[in-house]
CSV table of C-alpha atoms in Angstrom, one decimal:
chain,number,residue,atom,x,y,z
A,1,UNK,CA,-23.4,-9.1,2.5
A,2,UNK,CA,-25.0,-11.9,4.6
A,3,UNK,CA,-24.4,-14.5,2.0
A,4,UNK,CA,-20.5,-13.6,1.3
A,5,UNK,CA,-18.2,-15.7,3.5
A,6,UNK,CA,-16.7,-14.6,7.0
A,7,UNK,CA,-12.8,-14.0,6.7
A,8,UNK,CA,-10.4,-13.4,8.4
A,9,UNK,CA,-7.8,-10.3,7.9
A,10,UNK,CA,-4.4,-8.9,8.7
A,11,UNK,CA,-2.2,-5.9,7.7
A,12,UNK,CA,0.9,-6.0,8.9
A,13,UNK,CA,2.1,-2.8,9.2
A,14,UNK,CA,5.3,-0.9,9.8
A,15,UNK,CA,4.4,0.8,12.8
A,16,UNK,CA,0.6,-0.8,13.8
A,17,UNK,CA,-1.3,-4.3,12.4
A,18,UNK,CA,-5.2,-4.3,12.1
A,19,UNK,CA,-6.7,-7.5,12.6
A,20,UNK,CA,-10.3,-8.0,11.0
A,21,UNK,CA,-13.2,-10.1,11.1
A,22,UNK,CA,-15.5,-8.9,8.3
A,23,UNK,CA,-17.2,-10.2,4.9
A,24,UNK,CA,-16.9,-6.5,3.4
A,25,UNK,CA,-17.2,-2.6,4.5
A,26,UNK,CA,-20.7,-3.2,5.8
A,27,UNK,CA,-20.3,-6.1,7.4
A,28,UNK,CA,-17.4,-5.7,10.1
A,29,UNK,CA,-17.8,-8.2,12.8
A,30,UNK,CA,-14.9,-7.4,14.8
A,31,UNK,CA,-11.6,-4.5,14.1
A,32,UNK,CA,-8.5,-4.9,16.4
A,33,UNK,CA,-5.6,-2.6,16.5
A,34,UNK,CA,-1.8,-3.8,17.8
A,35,UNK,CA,1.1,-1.6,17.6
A,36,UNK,CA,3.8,-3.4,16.0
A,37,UNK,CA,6.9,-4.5,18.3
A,38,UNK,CA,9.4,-7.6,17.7
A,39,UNK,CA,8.2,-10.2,15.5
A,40,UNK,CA,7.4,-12.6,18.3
A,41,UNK,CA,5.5,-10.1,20.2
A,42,UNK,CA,3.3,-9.0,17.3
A,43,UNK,CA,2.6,-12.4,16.1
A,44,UNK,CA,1.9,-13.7,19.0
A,45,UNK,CA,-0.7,-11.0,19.8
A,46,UNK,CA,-1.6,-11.3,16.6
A,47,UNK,CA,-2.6,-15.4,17.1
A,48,UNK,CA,-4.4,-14.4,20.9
A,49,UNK,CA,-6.8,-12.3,18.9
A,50,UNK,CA,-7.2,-14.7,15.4
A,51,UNK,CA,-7.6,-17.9,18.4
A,52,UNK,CA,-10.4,-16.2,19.9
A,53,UNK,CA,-12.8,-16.5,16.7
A,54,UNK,CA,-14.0,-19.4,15.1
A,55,UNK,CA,-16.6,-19.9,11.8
A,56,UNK,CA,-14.2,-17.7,9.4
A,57,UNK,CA,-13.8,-19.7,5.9
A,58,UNK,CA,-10.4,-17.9,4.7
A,59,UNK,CA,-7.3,-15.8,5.8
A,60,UNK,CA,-6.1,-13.0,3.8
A,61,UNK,CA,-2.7,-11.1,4.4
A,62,UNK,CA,-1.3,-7.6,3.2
A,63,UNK,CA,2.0,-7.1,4.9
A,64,UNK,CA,4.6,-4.3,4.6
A,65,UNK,CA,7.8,-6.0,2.4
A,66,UNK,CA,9.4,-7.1,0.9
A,67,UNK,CA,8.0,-9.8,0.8
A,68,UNK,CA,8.1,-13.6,-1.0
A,69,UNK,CA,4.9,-13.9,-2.3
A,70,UNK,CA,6.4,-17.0,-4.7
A,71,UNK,CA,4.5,-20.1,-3.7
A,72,UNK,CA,7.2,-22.6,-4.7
A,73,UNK,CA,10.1,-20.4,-3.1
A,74,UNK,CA,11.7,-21.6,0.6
A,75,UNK,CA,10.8,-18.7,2.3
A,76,UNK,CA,7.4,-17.7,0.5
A,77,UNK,CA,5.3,-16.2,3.4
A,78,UNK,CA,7.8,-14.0,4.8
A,79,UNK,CA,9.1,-11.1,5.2
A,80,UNK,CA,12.4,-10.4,3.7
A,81,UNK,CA,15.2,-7.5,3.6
A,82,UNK,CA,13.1,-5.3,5.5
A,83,UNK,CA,15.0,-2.5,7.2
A,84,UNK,CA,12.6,-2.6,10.0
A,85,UNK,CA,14.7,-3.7,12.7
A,86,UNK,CA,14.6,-7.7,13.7
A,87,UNK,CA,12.0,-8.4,11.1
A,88,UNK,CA,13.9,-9.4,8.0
A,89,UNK,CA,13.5,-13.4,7.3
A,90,UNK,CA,10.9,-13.6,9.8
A,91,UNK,CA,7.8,-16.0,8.5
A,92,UNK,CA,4.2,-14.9,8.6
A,93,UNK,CA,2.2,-16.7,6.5
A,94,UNK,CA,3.1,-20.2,6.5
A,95,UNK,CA,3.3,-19.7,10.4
A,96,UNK,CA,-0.7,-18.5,10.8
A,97,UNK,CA,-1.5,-21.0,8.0
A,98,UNK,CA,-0.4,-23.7,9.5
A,99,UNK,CA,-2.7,-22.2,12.9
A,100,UNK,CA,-5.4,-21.8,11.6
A,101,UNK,CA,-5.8,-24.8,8.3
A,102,UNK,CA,-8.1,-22.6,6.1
A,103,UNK,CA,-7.6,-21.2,2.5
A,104,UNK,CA,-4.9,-18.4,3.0
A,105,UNK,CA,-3.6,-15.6,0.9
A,106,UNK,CA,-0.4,-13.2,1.3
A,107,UNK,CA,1.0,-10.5,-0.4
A,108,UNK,CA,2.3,-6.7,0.3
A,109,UNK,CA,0.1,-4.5,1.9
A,110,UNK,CA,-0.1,-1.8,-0.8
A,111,UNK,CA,-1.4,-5.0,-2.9
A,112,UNK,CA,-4.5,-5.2,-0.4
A,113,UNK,CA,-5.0,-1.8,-0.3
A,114,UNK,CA,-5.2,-2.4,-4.0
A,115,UNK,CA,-8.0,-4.9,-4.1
A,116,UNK,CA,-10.1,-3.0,-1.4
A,117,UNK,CA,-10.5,0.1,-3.4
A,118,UNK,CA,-10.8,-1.5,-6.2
A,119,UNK,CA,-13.8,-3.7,-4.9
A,120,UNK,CA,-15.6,-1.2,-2.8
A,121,UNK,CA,-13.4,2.3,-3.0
A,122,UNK,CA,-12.4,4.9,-5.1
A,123,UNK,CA,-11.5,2.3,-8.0
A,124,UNK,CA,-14.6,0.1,-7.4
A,125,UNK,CA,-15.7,-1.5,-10.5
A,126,UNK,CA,-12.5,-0.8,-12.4
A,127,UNK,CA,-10.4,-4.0,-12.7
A,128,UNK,CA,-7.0,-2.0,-13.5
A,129,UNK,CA,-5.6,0.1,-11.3
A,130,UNK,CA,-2.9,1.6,-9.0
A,131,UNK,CA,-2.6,2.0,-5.0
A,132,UNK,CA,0.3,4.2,-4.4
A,133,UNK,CA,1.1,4.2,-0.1
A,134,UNK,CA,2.9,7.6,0.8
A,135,UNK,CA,3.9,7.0,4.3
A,136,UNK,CA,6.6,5.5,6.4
A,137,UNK,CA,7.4,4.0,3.0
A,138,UNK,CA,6.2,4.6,-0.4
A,139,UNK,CA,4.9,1.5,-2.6
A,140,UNK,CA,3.1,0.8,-5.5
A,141,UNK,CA,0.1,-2.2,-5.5
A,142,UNK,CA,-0.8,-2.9,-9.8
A,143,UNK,CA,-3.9,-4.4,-10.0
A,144,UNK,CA,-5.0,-6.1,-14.0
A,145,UNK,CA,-8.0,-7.7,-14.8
A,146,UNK,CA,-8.7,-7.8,-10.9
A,147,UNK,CA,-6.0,-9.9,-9.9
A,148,UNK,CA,-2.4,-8.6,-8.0
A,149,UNK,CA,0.3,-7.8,-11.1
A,150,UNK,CA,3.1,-9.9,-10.0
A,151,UNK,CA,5.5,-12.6,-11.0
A,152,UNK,CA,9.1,-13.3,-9.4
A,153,UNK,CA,7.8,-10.9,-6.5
A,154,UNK,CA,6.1,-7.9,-6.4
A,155,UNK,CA,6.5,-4.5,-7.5
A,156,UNK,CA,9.0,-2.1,-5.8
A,157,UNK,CA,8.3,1.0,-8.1
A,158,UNK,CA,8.9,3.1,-4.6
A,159,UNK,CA,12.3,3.1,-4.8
A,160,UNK,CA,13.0,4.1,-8.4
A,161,UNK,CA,15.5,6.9,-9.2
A,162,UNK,CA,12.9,10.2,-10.2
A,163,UNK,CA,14.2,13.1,-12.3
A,164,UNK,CA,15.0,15.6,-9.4
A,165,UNK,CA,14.2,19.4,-9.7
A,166,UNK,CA,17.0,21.7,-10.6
A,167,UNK,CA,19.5,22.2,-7.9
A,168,UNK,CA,18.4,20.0,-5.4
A,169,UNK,CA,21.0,17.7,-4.1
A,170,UNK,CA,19.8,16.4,-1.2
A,171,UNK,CA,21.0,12.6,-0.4
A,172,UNK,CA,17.6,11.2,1.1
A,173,UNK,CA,16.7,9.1,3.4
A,174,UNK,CA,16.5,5.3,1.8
A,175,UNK,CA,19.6,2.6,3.8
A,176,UNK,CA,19.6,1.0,0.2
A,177,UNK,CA,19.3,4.1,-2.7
A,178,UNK,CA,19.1,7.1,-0.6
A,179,UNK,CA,17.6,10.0,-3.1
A,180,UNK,CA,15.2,7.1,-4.3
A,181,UNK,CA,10.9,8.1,-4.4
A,182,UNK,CA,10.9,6.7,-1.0
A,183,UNK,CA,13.9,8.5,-0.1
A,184,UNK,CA,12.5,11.7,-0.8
A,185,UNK,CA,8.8,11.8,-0.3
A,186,UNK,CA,8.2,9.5,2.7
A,187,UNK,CA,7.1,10.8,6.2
A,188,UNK,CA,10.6,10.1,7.5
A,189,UNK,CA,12.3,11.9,4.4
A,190,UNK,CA,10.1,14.7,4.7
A,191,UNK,CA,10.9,14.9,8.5
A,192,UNK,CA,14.7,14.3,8.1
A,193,UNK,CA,14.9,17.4,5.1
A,194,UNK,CA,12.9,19.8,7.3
A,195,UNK,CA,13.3,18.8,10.5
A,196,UNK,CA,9.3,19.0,11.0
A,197,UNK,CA,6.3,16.2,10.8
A,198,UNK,CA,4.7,16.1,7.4
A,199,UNK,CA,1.6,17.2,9.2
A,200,UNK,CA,2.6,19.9,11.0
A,201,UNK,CA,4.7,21.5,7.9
A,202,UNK,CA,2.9,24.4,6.2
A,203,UNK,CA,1.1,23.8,2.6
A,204,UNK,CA,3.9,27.0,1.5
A,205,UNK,CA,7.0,25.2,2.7
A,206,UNK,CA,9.6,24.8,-0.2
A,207,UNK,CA,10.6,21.4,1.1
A,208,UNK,CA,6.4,20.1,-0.6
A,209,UNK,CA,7.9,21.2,-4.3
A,210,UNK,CA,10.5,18.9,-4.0
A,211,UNK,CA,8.1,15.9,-2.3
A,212,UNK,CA,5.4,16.6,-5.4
A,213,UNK,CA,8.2,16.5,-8.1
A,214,UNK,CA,9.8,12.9,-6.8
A,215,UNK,CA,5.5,11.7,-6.5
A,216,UNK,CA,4.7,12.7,-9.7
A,217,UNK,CA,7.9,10.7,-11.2
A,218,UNK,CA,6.9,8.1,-9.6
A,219,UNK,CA,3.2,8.5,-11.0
A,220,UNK,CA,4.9,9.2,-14.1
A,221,UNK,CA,6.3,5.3,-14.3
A,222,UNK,CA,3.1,3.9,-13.3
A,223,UNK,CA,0.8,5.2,-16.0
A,224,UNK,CA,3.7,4.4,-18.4
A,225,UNK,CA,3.1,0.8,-17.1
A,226,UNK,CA,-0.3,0.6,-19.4
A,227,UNK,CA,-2.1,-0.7,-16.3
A,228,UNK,CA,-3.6,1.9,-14.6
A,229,UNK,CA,-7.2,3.3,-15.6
A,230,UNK,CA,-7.4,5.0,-12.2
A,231,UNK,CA,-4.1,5.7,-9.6
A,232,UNK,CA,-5.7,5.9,-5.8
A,233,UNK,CA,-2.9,7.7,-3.4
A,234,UNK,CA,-2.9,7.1,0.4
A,235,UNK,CA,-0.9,6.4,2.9
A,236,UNK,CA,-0.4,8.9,6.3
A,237,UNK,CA,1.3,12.1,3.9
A,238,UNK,CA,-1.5,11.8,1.6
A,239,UNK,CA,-4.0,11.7,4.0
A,240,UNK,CA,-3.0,14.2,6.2
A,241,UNK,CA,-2.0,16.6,3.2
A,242,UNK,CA,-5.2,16.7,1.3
A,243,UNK,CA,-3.6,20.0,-1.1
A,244,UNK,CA,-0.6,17.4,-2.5
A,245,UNK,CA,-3.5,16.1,-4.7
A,246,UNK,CA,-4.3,19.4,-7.3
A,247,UNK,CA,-0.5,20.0,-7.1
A,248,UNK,CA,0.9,16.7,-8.1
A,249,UNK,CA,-1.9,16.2,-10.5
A,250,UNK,CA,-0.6,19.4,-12.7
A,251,UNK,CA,3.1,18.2,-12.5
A,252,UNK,CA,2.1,15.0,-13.6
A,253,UNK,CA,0.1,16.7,-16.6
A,254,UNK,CA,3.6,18.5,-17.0
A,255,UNK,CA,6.0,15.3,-16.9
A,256,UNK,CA,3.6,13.5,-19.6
A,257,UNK,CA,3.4,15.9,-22.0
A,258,UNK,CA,0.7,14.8,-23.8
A,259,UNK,CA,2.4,11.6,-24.4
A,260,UNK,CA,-0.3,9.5,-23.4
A,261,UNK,CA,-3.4,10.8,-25.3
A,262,UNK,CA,-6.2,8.4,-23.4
A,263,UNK,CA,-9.3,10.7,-22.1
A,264,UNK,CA,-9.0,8.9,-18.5
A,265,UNK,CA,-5.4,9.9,-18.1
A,266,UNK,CA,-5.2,13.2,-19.3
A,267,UNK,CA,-8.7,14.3,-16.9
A,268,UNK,CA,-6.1,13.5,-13.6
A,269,UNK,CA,-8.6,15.0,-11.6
A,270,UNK,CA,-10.8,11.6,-11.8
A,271,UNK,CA,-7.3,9.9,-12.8
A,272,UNK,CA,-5.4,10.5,-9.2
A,273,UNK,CA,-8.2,10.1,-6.5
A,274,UNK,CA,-7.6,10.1,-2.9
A,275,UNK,CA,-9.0,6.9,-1.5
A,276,UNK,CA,-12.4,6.1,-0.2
A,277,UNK,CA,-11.8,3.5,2.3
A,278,UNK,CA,-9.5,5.9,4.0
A,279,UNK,CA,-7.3,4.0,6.6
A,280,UNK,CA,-9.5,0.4,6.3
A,281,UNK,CA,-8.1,-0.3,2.8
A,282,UNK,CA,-5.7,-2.0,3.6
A,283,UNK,CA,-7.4,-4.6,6.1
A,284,UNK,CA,-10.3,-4.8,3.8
A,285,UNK,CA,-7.7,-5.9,0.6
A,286,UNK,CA,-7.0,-8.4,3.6
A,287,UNK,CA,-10.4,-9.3,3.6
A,288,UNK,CA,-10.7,-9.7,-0.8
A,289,UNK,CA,-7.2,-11.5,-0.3
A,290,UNK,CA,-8.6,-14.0,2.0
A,291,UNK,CA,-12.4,-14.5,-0.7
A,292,UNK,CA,-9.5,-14.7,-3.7
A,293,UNK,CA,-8.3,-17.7,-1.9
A,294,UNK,CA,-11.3,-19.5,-0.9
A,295,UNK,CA,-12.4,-19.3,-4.3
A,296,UNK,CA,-9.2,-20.3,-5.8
A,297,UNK,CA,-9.4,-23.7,-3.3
């Protein structure tokens, strides 16, 4: 990868951001870890460790949202009604853009993810695809004919409204929709409902029948968008809970129905992959963010 250009990447994450010097997977100069505090405390650590490098041609950003990624809108670059505490309306990319004066890129973090599979992951060489994040939050990055699947702003397809399984009433977790995808399925709704970490509840628990039913809704909606020729799942639940995969495969194969007669949808086994890059996809979508913007100079 010596003749690809050096950039410069962030995700901004919830709970930690990863700062990255690289030109792709094989060619990682530098990897930096922060936890992620109040907005001036993380940006500013974040500018100590960007400050400290020099020669990179581009900066690419996948932050967790919302977040404006409209170019002619006031507050593009930021992020905005977040319910992480003190970081709604707080700008990030016009802020390190103005830093640093090179070609820069931003959008969600589940977008990044997105692009990094999709150049060297589980979706490489596929130019239409999902990355669906099952985590502190759930989200959904669409990716058509290579390039992000936005508009106004970006997808939110982690807080729809799933079908429910019979009797289960529980209100969920989400401030905004409560028994949303998100609501349900996310590390902190699976902790609320049980009162247990995802990783430390047993593969037999009820409580997984009820997280598999509102991910393979959501899965549902997504291949129902026409993008998708492969749907990647990570994210710390799926990770760490390697037997979701055969189980929400079959309910998605139940929820369909048949309706969708295309051989790479109804094999799911090579249709809903876990991903390759593991926890760097995210920081290397940072990384195809930043090259998407030096080329588009």
């Amino acid at each position: 990868m010596s003749n690809m250009p050096l950039i410069a990447g962030l995700e901004l994450g919830g709970t930690k951001c990863v700062i990255i010097l690289a030109q792709g997977p094989d060619a990682i100069h530098e990897r930096i870890e922060i936890p992620t505090t109040s907005p001036d405390e993380t940006l500013g650590s974040i500018e100590r460790v960007i400050d400290g490098w020099a020669g990179f041609a581009a900066l690419g950003i996948a932050s967790f949202g919302p977040v404006s990624i409209d170019a002619a809108a006031a507050d593009y670059g930021y992020i905005t009604s977040t319910p992480k505490p003190g970081w709604a309306g707080t700008d990030v990319a016009r802020r390190l853009a103005a830093r640093y004066s090179v070609p820069t890129a931003f959008h969600s973090d589940v977008i990044g993810a997105a692009l990094g599979e999709a150049r060297w992951g589980a979706a490489e060489g596929l130019s239409d695809l999902a990355y669906v994040t099952v985590g502190t939050g759930i989200g959904v990055g669409l990716i058509a004919h290579g390039r992000a699947v936005d508009g106004l702003t970006h997808s939110e397809l982690g807080h729809i409204r799933p079908q429910r399984l019979a009797g289960d009433e529980w209100t969920g977790v989400c401030p905004f929709h409560g028994a949303c995808v998100e609501g349900l399925a996310s590390g902190p709704a699976i902790a609320a409902r049980t009162g247990v970490k995802g990783q430390d509840l047993p593969p037999d628990h009820p409580a997984w029948e009820n997280v598999v039913q509102a991910l393979a809704q959501l899965l549902h909606t997504v291949t129902l968008t026409g993008v998708p020729r492969r749907i990647v799942m990570g994210g710390g639940v799926m990770l760490g809970s390697q037997f979701l995969f055969p189980r929400i495969r079959q309910a998605l194969r139940r929820s369909l129905n048949g309706y969708v007669a295309i051989a790479e949808i109804e094999d799911t086994e090579t249709f809903v992959v876990p991903p390759m890059l593991g926890h760097n996809a995210g920081p290397l979508g940072a990384i195809v963010l930043g090259q998407q913007a030096l080329e588009a100079r």
